[in-house]
Coordinates of C-alpha atoms and ligand atoms in Angstrom, one line a residue:
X26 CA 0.0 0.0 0.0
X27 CA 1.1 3.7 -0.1
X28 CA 0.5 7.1 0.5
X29 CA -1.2 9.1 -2.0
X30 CA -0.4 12.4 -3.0
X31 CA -3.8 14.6 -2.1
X32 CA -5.4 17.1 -4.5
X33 CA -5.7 20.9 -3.1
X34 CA -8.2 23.0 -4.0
X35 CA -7.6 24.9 -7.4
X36 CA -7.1 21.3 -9.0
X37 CA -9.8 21.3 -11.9
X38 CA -9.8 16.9 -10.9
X39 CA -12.2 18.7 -7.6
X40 CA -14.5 20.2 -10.3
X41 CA -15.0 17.2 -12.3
X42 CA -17.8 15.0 -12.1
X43 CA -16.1 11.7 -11.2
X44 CA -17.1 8.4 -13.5
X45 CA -18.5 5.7 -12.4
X46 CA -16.9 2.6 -12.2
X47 CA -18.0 -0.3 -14.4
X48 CA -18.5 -3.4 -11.8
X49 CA -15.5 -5.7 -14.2
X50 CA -13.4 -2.3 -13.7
X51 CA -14.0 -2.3 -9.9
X52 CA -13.0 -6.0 -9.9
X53 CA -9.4 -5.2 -11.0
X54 CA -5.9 -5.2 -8.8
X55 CA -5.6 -1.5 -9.7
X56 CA -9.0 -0.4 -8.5
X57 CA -8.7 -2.7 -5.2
X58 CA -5.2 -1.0 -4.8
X59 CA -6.5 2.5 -5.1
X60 CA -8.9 1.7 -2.3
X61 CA -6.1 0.5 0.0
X62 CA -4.0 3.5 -0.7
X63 CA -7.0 5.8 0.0
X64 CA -8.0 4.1 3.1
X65 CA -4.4 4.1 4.1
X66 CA -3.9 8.0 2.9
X67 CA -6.9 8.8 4.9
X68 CA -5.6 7.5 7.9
X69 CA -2.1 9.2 7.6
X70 CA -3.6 12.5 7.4
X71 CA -6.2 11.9 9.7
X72 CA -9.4 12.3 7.4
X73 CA -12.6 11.0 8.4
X74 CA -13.3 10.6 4.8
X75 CA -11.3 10.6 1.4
X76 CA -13.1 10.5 -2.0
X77 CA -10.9 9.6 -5.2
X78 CA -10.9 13.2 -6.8
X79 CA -8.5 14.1 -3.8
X80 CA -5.9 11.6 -5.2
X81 CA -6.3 13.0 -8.4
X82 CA -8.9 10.4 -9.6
X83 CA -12.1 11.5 -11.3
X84 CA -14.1 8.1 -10.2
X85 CA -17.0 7.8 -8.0
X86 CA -15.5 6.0 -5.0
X87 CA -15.3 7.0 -1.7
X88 CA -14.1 5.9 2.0
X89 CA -15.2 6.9 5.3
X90 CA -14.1 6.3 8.7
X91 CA -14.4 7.7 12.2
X92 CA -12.1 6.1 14.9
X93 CA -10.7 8.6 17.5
X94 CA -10.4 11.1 15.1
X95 CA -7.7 13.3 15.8
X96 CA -9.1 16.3 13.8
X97 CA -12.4 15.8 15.1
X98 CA -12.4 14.6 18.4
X99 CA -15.8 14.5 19.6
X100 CA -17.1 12.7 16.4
X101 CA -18.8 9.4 17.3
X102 CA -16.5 6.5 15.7
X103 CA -17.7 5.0 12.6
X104 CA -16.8 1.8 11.2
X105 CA -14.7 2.1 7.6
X106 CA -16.9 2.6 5.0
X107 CA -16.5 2.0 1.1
X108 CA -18.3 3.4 -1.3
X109 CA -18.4 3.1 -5.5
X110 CA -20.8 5.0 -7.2
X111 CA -23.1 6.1 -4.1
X112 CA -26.1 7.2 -4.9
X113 CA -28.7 9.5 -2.7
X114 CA -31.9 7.5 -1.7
X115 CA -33.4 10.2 0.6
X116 CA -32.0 13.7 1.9
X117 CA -33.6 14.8 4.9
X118 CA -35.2 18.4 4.5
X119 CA -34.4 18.9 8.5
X120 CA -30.9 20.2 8.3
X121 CA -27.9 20.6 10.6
X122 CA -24.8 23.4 10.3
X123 CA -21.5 22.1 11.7
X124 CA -18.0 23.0 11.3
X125 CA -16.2 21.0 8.4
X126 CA -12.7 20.9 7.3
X127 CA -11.3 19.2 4.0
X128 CA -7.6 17.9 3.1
X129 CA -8.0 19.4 -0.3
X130 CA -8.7 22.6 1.7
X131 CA -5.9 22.7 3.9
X132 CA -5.8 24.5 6.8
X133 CA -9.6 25.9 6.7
X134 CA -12.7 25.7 8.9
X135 CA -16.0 26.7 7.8
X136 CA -19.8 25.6 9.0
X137 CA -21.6 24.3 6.6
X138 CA -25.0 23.3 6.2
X139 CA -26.4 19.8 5.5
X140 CA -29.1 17.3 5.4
X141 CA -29.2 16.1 9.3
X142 CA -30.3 11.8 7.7
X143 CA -29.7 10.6 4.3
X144 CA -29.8 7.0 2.9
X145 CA -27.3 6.3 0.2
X146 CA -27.3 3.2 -2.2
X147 CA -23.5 2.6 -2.8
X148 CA -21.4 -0.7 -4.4
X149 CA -19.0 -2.4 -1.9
X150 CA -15.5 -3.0 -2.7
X151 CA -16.2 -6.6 -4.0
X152 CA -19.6 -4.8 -6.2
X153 CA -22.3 -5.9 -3.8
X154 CA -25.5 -3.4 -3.4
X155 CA -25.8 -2.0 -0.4
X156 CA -27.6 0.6 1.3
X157 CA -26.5 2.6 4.4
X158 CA -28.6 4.9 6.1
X159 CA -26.8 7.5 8.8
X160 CA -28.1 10.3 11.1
X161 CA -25.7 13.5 12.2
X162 CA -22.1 13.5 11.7
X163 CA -21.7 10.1 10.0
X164 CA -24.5 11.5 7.6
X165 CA -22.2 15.4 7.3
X166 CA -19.2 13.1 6.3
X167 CA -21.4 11.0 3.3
X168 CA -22.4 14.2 2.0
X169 CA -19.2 16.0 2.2
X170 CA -17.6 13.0 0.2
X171 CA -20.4 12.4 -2.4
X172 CA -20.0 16.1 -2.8
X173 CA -16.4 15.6 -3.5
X174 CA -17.6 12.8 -6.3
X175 CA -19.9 15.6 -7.4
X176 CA -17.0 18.4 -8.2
X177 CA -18.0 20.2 -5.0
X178 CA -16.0 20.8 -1.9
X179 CA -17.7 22.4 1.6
X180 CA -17.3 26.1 0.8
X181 CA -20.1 25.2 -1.9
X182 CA -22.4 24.5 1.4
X183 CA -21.6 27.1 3.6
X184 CA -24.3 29.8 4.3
X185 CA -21.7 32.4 3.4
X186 CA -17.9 33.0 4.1
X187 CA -18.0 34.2 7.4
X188 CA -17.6 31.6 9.4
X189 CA -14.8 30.9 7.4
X190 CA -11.9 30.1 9.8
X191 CA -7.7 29.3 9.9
X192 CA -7.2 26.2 11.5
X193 CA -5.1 28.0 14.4
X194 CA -8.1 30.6 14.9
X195 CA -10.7 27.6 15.1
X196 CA -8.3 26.1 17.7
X197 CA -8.0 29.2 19.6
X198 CA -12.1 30.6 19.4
X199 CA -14.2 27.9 18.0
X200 CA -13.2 24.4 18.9
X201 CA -15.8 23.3 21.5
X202 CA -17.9 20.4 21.3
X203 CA -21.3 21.9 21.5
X204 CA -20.6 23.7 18.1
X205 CA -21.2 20.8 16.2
X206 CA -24.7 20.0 15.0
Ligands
NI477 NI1 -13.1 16.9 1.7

């Protein structure tokens, strides 16, 4: 496995739409590969969630994982989560505004607004349907990442920019528990 380089805002790749991945495609060594390196990139940096645009590739996979998170402490752990071409089910209309920070957007803070439950249809690794339905942070981090399959990043979701925040500044004002949700 290895550590993938990570895509920074600017890079038209977190503009694109990604493509979906044919099921034979997903199949292959190099596919299975990329997911190890993302899973493994995500965890070197400390990511709750990494999709493939932020390794420079424009497909529609993403991982997720919450366990003792480092950049967001008081996030509830969340088993590791693969998903190939997700697809929304259900958005909730009730929504939630937390603060959100993205590798690709090094550095940053910002609240953003979201869906507070969505239910996503997704491939697994081996191209099994599957659903998953989540509720509050969990559900934040599926929509940040699908976003990131959608050429979006979280500045796209914020209300406006004025919660936007340097990491040191969010440390020093903002980083309390209660703030999120
Ligand atoms: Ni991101």
């Amino acid at each position: 496995m290895s550590i993938l380089k990570t895509s920074k805002l600017g890079n038209p790749v977190l503009r694109q739409i990604a493509k979906e991945v044919p099921l034979a495609e997903l199949k292959s060594p190099s596919i299975q590969k990329l997911i190890d390196d993302m899973v493994e990139t995500m965890h070197e940096y400390d990511g709750v969630g990494l999709a493939a645009p932020q390794v420079h590739e424009s497909k529609q996979i993403a991982v997720l994982e919450v366990h003792n998170s480092k950049r967001y402490p008081w996030a509830p752990n969340v088993p590791l989560l693969i998903l190939v071409n997700p697809v929304f089910l259900s958005k909730s209309d009730e929504t939630i505004e937390g603060w959100e920070g993205c590798l690709s957007v090094e550095g940053f803070r910002g609240k953003a607004t979201r869906s507070k439950k969505v239910t996503v249809r997704f491939l697994d690794r081996k191209g099994r349907e599957q659903r998953v339905e989540a509720e509050g942070f969990p559900a934040v981090v599926i929509q940040h990442e699908l976003d990131h399959l959608a050429g979006k990043v979280f500045l796209d979701r914020m209300r406006d920019l004025s919660t936007l925040t340097h990491l040191k500044e969010y440390e020093r004002f903002w980083m309390k528990p209660q703030d999120e949700e």
